[in-house]
XYZ file of C-alpha atoms in Angstrom:
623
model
C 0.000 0.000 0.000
C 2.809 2.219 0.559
C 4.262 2.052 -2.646
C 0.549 2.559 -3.900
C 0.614 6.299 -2.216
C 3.999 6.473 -3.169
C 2.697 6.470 -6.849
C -0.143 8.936 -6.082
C 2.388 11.333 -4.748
C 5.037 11.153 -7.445
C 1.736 11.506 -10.106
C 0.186 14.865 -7.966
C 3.823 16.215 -7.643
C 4.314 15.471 -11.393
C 1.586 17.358 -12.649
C 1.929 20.345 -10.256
C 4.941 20.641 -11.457
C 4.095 20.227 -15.068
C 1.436 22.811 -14.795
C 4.280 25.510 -13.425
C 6.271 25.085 -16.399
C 9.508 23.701 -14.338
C 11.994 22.384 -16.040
C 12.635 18.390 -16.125
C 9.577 17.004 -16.827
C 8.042 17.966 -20.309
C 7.491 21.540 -20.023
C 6.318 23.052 -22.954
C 5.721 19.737 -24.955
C 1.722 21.046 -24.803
C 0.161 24.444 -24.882
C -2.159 23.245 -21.847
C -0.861 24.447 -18.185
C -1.976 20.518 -17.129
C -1.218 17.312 -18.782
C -3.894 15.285 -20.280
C -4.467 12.307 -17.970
C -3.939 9.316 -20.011
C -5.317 5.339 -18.199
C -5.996 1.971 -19.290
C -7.787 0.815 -16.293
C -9.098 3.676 -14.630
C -9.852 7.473 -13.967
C -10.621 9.466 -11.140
C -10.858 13.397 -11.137
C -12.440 15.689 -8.752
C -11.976 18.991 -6.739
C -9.955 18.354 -3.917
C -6.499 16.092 -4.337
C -7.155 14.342 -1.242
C -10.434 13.383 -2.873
C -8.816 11.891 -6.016
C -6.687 10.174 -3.880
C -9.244 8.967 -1.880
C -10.684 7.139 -5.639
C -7.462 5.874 -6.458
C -7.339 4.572 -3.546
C -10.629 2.682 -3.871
C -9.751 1.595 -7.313
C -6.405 0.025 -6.279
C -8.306 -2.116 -3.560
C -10.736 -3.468 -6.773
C -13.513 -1.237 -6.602
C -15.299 -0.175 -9.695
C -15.734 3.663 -10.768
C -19.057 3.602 -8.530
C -17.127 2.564 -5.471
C -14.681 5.083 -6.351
C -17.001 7.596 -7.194
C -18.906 7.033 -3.596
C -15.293 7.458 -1.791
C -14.697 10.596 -3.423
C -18.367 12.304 -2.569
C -17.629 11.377 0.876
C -13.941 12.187 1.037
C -15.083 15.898 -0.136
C -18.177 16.055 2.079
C -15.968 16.270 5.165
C -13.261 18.482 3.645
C -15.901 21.337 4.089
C -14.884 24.098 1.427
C -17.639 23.334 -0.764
C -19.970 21.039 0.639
C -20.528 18.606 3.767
C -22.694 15.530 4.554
C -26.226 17.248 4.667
C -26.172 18.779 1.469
C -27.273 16.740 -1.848
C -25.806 14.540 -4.536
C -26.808 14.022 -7.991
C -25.213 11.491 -10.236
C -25.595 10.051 -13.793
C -24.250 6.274 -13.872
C -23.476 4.549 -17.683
C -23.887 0.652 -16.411
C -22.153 -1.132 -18.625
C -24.255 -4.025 -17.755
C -27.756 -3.063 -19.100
C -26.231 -0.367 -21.851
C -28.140 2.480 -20.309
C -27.503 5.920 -18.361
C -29.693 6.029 -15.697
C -29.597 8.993 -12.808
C -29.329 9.758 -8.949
C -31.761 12.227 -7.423
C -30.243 12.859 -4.154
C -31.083 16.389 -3.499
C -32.935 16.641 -0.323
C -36.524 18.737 -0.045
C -38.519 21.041 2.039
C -39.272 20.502 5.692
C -42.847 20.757 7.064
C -43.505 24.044 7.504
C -41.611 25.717 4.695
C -44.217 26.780 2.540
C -44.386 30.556 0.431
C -47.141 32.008 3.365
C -44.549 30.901 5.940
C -41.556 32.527 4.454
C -43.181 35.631 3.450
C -44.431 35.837 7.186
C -41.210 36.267 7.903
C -40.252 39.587 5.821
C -38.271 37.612 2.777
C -38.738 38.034 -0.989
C -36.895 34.520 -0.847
C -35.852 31.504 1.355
C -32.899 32.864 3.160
C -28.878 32.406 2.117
C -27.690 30.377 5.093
C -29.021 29.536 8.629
C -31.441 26.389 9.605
C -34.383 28.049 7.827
C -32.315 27.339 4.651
C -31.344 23.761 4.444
C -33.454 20.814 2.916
C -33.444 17.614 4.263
C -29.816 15.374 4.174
C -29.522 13.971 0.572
C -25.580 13.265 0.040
C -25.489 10.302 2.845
C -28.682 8.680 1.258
C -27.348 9.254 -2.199
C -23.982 7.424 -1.718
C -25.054 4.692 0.448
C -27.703 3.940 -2.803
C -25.330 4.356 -5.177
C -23.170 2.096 -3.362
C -25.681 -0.674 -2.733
C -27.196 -0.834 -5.948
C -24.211 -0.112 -8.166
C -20.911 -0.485 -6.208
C -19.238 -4.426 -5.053
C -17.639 -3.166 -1.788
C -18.826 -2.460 1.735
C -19.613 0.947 3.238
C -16.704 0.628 5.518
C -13.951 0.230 2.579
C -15.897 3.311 0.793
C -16.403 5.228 4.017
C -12.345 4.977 5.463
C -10.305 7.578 3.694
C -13.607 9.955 5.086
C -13.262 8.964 8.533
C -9.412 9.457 8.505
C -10.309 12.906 7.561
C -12.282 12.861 10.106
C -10.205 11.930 12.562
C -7.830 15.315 11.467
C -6.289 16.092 8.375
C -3.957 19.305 7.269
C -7.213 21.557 6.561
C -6.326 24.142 3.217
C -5.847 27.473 3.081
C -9.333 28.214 1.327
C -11.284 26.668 3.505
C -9.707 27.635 6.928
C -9.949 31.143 5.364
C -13.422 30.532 4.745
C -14.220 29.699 8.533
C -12.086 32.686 10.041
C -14.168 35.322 7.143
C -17.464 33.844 8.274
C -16.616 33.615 12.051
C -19.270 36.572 12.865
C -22.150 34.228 11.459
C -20.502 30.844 12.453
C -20.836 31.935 16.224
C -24.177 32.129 15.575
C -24.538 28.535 15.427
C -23.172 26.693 18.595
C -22.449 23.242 17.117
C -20.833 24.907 14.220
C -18.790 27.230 16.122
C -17.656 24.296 18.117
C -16.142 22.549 14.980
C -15.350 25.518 13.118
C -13.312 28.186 15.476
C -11.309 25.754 17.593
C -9.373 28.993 18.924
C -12.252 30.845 20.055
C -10.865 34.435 22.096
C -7.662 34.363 19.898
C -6.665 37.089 17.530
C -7.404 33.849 14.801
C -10.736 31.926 15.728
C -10.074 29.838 13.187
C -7.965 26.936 12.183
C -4.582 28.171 10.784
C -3.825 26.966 6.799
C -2.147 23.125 7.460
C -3.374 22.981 11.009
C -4.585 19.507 12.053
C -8.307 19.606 11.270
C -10.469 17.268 13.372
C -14.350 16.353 12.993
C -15.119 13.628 16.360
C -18.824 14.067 15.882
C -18.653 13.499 12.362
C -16.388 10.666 13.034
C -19.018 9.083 15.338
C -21.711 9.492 12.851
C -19.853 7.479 10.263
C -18.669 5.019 12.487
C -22.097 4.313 13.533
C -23.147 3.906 9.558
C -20.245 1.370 9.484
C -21.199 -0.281 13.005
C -24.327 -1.093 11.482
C -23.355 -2.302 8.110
C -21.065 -4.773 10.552
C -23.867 -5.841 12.219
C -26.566 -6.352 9.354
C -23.463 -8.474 8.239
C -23.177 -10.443 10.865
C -26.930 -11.367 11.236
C -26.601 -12.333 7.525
C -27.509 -9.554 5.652
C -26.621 -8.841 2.403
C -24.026 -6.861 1.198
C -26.734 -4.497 0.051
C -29.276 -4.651 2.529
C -26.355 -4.362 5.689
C -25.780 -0.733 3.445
C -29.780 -0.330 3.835
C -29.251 -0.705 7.178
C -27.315 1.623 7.655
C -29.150 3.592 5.504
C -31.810 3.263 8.023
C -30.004 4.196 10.928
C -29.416 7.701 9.266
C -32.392 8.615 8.335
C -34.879 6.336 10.623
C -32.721 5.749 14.122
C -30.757 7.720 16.565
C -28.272 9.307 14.175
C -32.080 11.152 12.135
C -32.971 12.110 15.950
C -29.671 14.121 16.690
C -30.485 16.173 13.500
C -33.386 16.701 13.671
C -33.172 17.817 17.725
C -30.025 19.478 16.616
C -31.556 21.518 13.516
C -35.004 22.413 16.020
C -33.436 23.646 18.697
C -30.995 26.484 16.364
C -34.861 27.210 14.550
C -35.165 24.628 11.975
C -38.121 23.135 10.720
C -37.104 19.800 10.057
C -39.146 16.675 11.875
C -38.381 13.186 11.878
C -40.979 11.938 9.876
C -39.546 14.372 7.167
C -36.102 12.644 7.078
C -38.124 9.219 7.701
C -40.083 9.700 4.246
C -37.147 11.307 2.226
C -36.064 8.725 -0.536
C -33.334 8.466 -3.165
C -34.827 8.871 -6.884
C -33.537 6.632 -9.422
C -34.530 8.329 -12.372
C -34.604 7.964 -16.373
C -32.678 11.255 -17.507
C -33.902 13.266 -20.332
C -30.954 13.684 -23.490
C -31.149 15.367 -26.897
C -29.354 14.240 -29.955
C -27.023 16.732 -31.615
C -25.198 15.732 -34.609
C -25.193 12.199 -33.659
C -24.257 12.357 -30.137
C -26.785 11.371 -27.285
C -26.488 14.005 -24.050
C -27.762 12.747 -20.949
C -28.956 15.555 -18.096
C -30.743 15.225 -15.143
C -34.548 16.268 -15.186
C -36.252 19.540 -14.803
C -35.641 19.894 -11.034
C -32.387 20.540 -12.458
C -31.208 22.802 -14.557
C -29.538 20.379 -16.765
C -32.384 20.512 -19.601
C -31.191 24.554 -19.954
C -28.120 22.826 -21.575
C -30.285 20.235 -24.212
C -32.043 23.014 -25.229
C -29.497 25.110 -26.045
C -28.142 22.505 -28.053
C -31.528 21.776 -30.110
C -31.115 25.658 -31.136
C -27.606 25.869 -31.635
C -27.789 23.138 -33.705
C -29.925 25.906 -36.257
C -26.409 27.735 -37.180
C -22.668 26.557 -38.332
C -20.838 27.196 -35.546
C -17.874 26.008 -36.754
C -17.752 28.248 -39.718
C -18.330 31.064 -37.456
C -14.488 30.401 -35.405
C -14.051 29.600 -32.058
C -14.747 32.292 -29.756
C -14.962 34.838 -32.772
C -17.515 37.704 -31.896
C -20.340 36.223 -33.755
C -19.971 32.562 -32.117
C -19.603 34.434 -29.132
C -23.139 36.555 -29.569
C -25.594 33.790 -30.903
C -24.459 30.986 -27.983
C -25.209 33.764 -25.770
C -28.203 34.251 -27.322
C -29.149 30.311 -27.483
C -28.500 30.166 -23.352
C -30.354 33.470 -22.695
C -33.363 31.679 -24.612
C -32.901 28.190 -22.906
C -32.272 29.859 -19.369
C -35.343 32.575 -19.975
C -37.248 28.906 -20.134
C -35.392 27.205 -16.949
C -36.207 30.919 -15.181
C -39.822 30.328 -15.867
C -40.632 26.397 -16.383
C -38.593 23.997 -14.517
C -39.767 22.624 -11.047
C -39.451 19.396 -9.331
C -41.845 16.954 -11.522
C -43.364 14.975 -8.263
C -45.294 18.233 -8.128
C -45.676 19.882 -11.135
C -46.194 19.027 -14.829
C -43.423 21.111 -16.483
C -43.618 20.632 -20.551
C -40.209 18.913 -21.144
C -42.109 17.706 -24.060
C -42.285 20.798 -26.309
C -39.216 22.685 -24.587
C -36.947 19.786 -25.850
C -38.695 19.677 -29.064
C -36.356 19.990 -32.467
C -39.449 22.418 -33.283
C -39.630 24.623 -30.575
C -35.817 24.618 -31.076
C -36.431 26.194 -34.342
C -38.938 29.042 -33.076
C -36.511 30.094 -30.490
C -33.364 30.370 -32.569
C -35.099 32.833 -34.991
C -35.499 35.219 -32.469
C -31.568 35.653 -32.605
C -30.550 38.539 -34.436
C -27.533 41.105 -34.778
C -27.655 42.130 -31.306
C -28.055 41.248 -27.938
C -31.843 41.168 -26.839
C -31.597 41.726 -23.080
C -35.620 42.007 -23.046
C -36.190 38.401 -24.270
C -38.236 36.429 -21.465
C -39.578 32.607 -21.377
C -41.373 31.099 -24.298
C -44.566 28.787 -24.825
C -43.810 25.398 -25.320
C -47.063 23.940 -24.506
C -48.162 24.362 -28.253
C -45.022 21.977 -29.195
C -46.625 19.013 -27.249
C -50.217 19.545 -28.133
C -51.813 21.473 -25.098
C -52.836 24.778 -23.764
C -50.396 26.830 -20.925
C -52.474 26.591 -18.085
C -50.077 29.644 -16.288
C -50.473 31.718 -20.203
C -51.105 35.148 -17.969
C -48.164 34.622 -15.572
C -46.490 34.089 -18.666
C -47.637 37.795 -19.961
C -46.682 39.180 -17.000
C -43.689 37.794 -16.930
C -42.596 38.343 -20.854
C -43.990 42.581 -20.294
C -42.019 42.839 -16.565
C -38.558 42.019 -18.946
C -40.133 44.481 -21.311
C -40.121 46.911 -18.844
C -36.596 46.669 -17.963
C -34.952 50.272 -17.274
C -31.899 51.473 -18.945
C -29.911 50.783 -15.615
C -30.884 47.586 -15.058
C -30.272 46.775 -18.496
C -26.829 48.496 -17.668
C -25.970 47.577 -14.492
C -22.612 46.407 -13.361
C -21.277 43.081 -12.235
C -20.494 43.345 -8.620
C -18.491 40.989 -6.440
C -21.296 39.700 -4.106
C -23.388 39.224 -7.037
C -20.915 37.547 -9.175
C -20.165 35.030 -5.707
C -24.035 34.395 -5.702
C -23.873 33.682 -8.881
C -21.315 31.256 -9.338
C -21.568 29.719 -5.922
C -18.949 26.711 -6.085
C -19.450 22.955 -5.636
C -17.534 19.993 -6.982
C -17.699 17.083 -9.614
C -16.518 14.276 -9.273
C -15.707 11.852 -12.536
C -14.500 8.443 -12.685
C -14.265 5.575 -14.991
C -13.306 2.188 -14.428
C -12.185 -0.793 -17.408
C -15.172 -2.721 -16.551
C -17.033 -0.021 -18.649
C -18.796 2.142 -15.720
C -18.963 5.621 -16.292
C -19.635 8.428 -13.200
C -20.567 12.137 -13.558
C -21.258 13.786 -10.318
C -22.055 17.456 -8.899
C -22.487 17.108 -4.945
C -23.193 20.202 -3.362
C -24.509 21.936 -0.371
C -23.459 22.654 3.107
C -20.492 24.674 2.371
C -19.002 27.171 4.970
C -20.577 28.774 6.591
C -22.803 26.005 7.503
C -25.535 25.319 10.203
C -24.448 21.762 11.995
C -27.097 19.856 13.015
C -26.268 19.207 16.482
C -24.101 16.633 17.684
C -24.294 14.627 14.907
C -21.152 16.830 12.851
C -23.466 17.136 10.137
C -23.687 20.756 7.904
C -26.906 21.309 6.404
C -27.384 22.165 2.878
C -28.509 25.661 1.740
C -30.575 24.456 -0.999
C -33.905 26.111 -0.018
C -32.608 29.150 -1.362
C -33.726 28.164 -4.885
C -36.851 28.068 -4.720
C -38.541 31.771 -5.463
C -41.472 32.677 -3.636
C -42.934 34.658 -6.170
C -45.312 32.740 -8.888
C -44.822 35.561 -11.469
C -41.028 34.420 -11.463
C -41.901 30.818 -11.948
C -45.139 29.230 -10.697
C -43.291 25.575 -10.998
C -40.897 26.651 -8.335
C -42.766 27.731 -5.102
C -41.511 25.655 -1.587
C -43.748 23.588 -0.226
C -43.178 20.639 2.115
C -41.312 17.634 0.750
C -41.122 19.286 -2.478
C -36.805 19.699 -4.160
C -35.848 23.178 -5.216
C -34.670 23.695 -8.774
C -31.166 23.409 -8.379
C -28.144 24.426 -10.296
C -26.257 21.279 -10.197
C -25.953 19.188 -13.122
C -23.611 16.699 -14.237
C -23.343 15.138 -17.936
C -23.072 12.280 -19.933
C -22.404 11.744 -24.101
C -22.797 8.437 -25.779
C -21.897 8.305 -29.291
C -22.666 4.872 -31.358
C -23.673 3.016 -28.539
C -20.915 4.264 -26.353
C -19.416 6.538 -23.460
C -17.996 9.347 -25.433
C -17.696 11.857 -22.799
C -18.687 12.317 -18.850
C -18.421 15.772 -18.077
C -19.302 18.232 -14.936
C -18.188 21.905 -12.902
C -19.033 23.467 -10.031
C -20.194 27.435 -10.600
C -23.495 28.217 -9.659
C -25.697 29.319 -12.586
C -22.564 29.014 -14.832
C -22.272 25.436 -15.040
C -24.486 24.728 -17.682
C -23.162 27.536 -19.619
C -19.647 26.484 -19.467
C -20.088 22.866 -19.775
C -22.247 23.612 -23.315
C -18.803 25.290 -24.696
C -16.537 22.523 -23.278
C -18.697 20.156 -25.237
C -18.902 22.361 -28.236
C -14.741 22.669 -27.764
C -14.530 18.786 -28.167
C -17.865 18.206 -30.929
C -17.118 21.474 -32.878
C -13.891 22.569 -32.781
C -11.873 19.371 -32.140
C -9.998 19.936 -29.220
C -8.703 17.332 -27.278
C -10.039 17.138 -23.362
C -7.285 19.072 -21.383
C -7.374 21.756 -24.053
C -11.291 21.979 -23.416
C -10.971 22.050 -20.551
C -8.568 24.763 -20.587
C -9.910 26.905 -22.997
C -11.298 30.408 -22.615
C -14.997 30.360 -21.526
C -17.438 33.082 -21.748
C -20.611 33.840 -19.020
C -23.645 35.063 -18.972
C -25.764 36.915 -16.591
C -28.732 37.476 -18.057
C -30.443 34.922 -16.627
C -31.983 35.122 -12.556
C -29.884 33.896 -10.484
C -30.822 30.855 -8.230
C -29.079 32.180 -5.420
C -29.573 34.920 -2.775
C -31.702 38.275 -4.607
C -32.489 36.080 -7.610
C -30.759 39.076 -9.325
C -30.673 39.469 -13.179
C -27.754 41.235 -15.318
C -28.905 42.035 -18.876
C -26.516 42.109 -20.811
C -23.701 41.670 -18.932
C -21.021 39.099 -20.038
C -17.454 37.881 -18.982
C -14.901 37.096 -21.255
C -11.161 35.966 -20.466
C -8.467 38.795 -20.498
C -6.913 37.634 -23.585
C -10.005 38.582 -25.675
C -8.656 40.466 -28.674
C -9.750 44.287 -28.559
C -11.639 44.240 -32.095
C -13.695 40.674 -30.571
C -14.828 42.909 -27.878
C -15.074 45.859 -29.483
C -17.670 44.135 -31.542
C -19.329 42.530 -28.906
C -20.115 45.828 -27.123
C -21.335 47.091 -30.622
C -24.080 44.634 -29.953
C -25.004 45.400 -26.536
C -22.737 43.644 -24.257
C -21.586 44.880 -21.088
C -18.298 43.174 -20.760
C -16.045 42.357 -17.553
C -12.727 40.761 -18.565
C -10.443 37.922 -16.260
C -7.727 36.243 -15.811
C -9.316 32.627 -16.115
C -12.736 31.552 -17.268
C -12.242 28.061 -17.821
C -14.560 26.069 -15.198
C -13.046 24.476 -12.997
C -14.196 21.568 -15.501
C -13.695 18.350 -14.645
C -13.785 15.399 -17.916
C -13.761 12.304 -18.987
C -13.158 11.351 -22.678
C -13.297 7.756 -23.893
C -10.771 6.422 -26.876
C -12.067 3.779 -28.201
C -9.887 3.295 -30.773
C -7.036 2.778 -28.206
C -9.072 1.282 -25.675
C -7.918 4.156 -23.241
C -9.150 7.178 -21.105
C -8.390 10.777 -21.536
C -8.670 12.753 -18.720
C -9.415 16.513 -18.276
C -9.245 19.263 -15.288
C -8.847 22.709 -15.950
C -6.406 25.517 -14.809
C -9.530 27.234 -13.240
C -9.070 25.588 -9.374
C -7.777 22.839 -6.930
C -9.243 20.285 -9.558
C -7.068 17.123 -9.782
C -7.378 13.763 -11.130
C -5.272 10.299 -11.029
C -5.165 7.736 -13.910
C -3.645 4.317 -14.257
């Protein structure tokens, strides 16, 4: 095993160093600031190193890219920075077995109580930021254990150790201890959290110091009573898979469901047991468009993974190749395409236990066609939500919310049309996560975005658990989107949103980011790099992204920037010169690249090409 970490250290080391440019080991053989990631047997790539280690790990015991895939989730949920164990996970799995991509619907949903009348009696436009009255039930615990049990071959305890080693203290980053000492005023709001998160309470620095010894002992109970289960299910002759039900169980059913839920009360939560008691994991069919002979798999409308197939379906109306990569024009109509697709998320999407969205007619080729004519020589920023319902044969039953909503972008003044991009905005905006990708021989194929419960985070009493902010999605307004009001044991339409491409029967590429309402938008042009312009992965990756912001946000104000767009700071003058000849407002930096994490498959060499780009801490590990 030692030489195993050995390896994973001399790999980690060799690509830092590859992506400074020093000398010795292949500098400036490729353009890209990271190597491509080249394996035969498998890939693992994620946000945090310790993560990817954490898969490679798991794959060098025999687990599959599901087992791996589960390690990694969990290795990240304890790191903190952005997420923890109450927040949500959403998968898409390619099982190799049954030739099909099928999807995980781990996002957790509204307590009793949290309903529009009940937030609006207390003063808010929209379910708050952070705090108890924010969080949705637990989702990432219930998402990996079902992952694990239905698609995995190890135990919970193999999947669960390199977490609870973190647990038990690991040298915490820079970023995140940062995090906890910026956020101290609101942590201390929160007893349990403060407890965890400023260890040096009094001192100059409340927080832990960059490298300091990081340790989690309620967390590390929690998970060791998941695992005592498991061992005992075991014992009494369980299954494999029902000893990880058990434990399942345990979390949401027994002692460890009671702690958060007395925990989450008691700091003004609204969460009951019977609410984490009824919660279940989705496995789902996910909804995919074809363009140009490619299959791309999303998750459904309580995410906003569709936003991406349908900007596909309308792109697919123009040459974009002819146009140039990242020329002005390419630049203005796939800004146009996602302000038309997004205008439609804004409006439509909602979580279908509850509400009928029409999939049918917004992923139509047809409806496709409508929208793309309304892109013209210049940037619309008045263009609101379309009708779709005529595109699957019925009548919009919410036609005058529609109105209202198409003549209150309409009425848009000249300096909100104008306005600039500010910082808390622009952090709202692109609110950070993680993916995690893996890939294993055996032909499984992972694409995850966990999310939620990132500093600064409400823990849910003794049980070490963060809660998820998640309820901040929703909008309490029906004029804004009448599919997306809270109500109990309803999911919020979320941002996160991993991918999947088959091509001829096959994986062709597994793809995710982290960013808030930028993740679709960025993940379209990686796979437009790849399908268009012929890059290879790391390039893709790599390559200079635009963003834009005129679509409402899904986090704190819901704020909208018409308009407004953000393009790398190597942008030629005459591309932007253009640009704001047609209407753009446009903010310029240094990176715009993701962080993008990807997986493509060569079939003709039976290998994997791995991707992460320059953006963030995003690594990955190959063999």
């Amino acid at each position: 095993m030692k030489k195993f970490y050995l390896l994973i250290f001399t790999l980690l080391l060799t690509w830092n160093l590859h992506a400074q440019g020093l000398p010795g080991l292949g500098a400036g053989t490729t353009p890209n600031n990271k190597p491509i990631l080249h394996g035969k047997n498998w890939v693992a790539i994620t946000g945090k190193p310790l993560g990817a280690t954490a898969g490679a790990a798991i794959f060098q015991q025999g687990g599959n890219a599901v087992d791996a895939a589960c390690a990694m989730i969990a290795a990240t949920s304890t790191m903190w920075d952005v997420l923890s164990w109450g927040g949500e996970t959403q998968a898409l799995i390619y099982n190799p077995n049954t030739k099909k991509v099928i999807a995980i619907n781990a996002l957790g949903y509204a307590p009793t109580g949290a309903t529009v009348e009940f937030y609006k009696s207390q003063g808010m436009d929209y379910p708050p930021q952070y705090g108890p009255l924010a969080a949705t039930t637990p989702g990432t615990p219930g998402g990996i254990m079902t992952m694990l049990a239905e698609f995995g071959t190890m135990s919970l305890e193999q999947v669960l150790k390199p977490s609870m080693e973190l647990a038990m203290g690991y040298p915490i980053e820079a970023q995140t201890a940062n995090a906890m000492e910026a956020q101290k005023a609101r942590i201390k709001q929160w007893p349990y959290s403060k407890k965890i998160f400023l260890p040096h309470l009094g001192e100059e620095r409340e927080a832990p110091s960059p490298g300091e010894i990081f340790v989690q002992e309620d967390l590390y109970k929690t998970l060791s009573k998941l695992v005592e289960t498991e061992k005992e299910a075991l014992a009494a002759g369980k299954s494999r898979k029902e000893a990880i039900y058990a434990a399942y169980d345990r979390f949401y059913k027994g002692d460890i469901a009671k702690e958060i839920v007395r925990g989450t009360r008691e700091q003004g939560g609204l969460f009951t047991e019977a609410d984490l008691a009824n919660w279940k994991v989705k496995i789902e069919e996910p909804l995919h468009v074809n363009y140009k002979g490619i299959d791309v798999y999303k998750l459904q409308e309580w995410t906003q993974g569709p936003a991406l197939l349908q900007s596909l379906n309308i792109l697919e109306n123009f040459d974009l190749k002819s146009m140039g990569y990242n020329s002005a024009n390419y630049i203005h109509t796939v800004y146009q395409a996602m302000n038309l697709a997004f205008a439609d998320r804004d409006f439509y999407y909602g979580d279908p236990a509850f509400v009928n969205s029409p999939m049918k007619g917004l992923l139509s080729k047809e409806y496709a066609k409508e929208r793309a004519k309304l892109i013209g020589e210049s940037n619309d920023p008045k263009i609101g939500a379309g009708d779709p319902y005529p595109f699957q044969g019925e009548t919009n039953p919410y036609i005058d919310l529609l109105k209202k909503n198409q003549q209150a972008m309409a009425m848009l003044s000249p300096e909100e049309l104008n306005s600039k991009l500010d910082q808390q905005f622009i952090a709202d905006f692109q609110s950070g996560t993680t993916s995690v990708e893996t890939a294993d021989a055996e032909g499984w194929v992972v694409s995850v975005t966990p999310s939620g419960g990132w500093i600064p985070a409400v823990v849910a009493g003794n049980s070490g658990v963060g809660l998820s902010q998640r309820m901040q999605s929703f909008v309490l307004d029906e004029n804004l989107n009448p599919y997306n009001l809270p109500e109990p044991g309803k999911r919020p339409r979320v941002t996160l949103t991993p991918s999947l491409a088959m091509k001829d029967g096959k994986p062709f590429l597994a793809f995710a980011v982290q960013g808030g309402d930028s993740q679709d938008q960025n993940l379209l042009q990686l796979f437009l790099n790849v399908v268009e312009f012929g890059m290879e992965i790391q390039e893709a990756t790599e390559a200079a992204n635009f963003n834009s912001y005129q679509m409402q946000s899904s986090f704190g104000a819901h704020e909208i920037r018409p308009g407004a767009i953000v393009l790398r700071k190597d942008s030629p003058d005459w591309i932007n010169k253009e640009l704001a000849s047609k209407g753009y407002s446009i903010e310029l930096w240094n990176k715009t690249s993701g962080p993008i994490n990807a997986i493509w498959f060569d079939w003709k060499h039976g290998s994997f090409w791995g991707g992460s780009s320059d953006y963030g801490d995003d690594y990955g590990i190959a063999w």
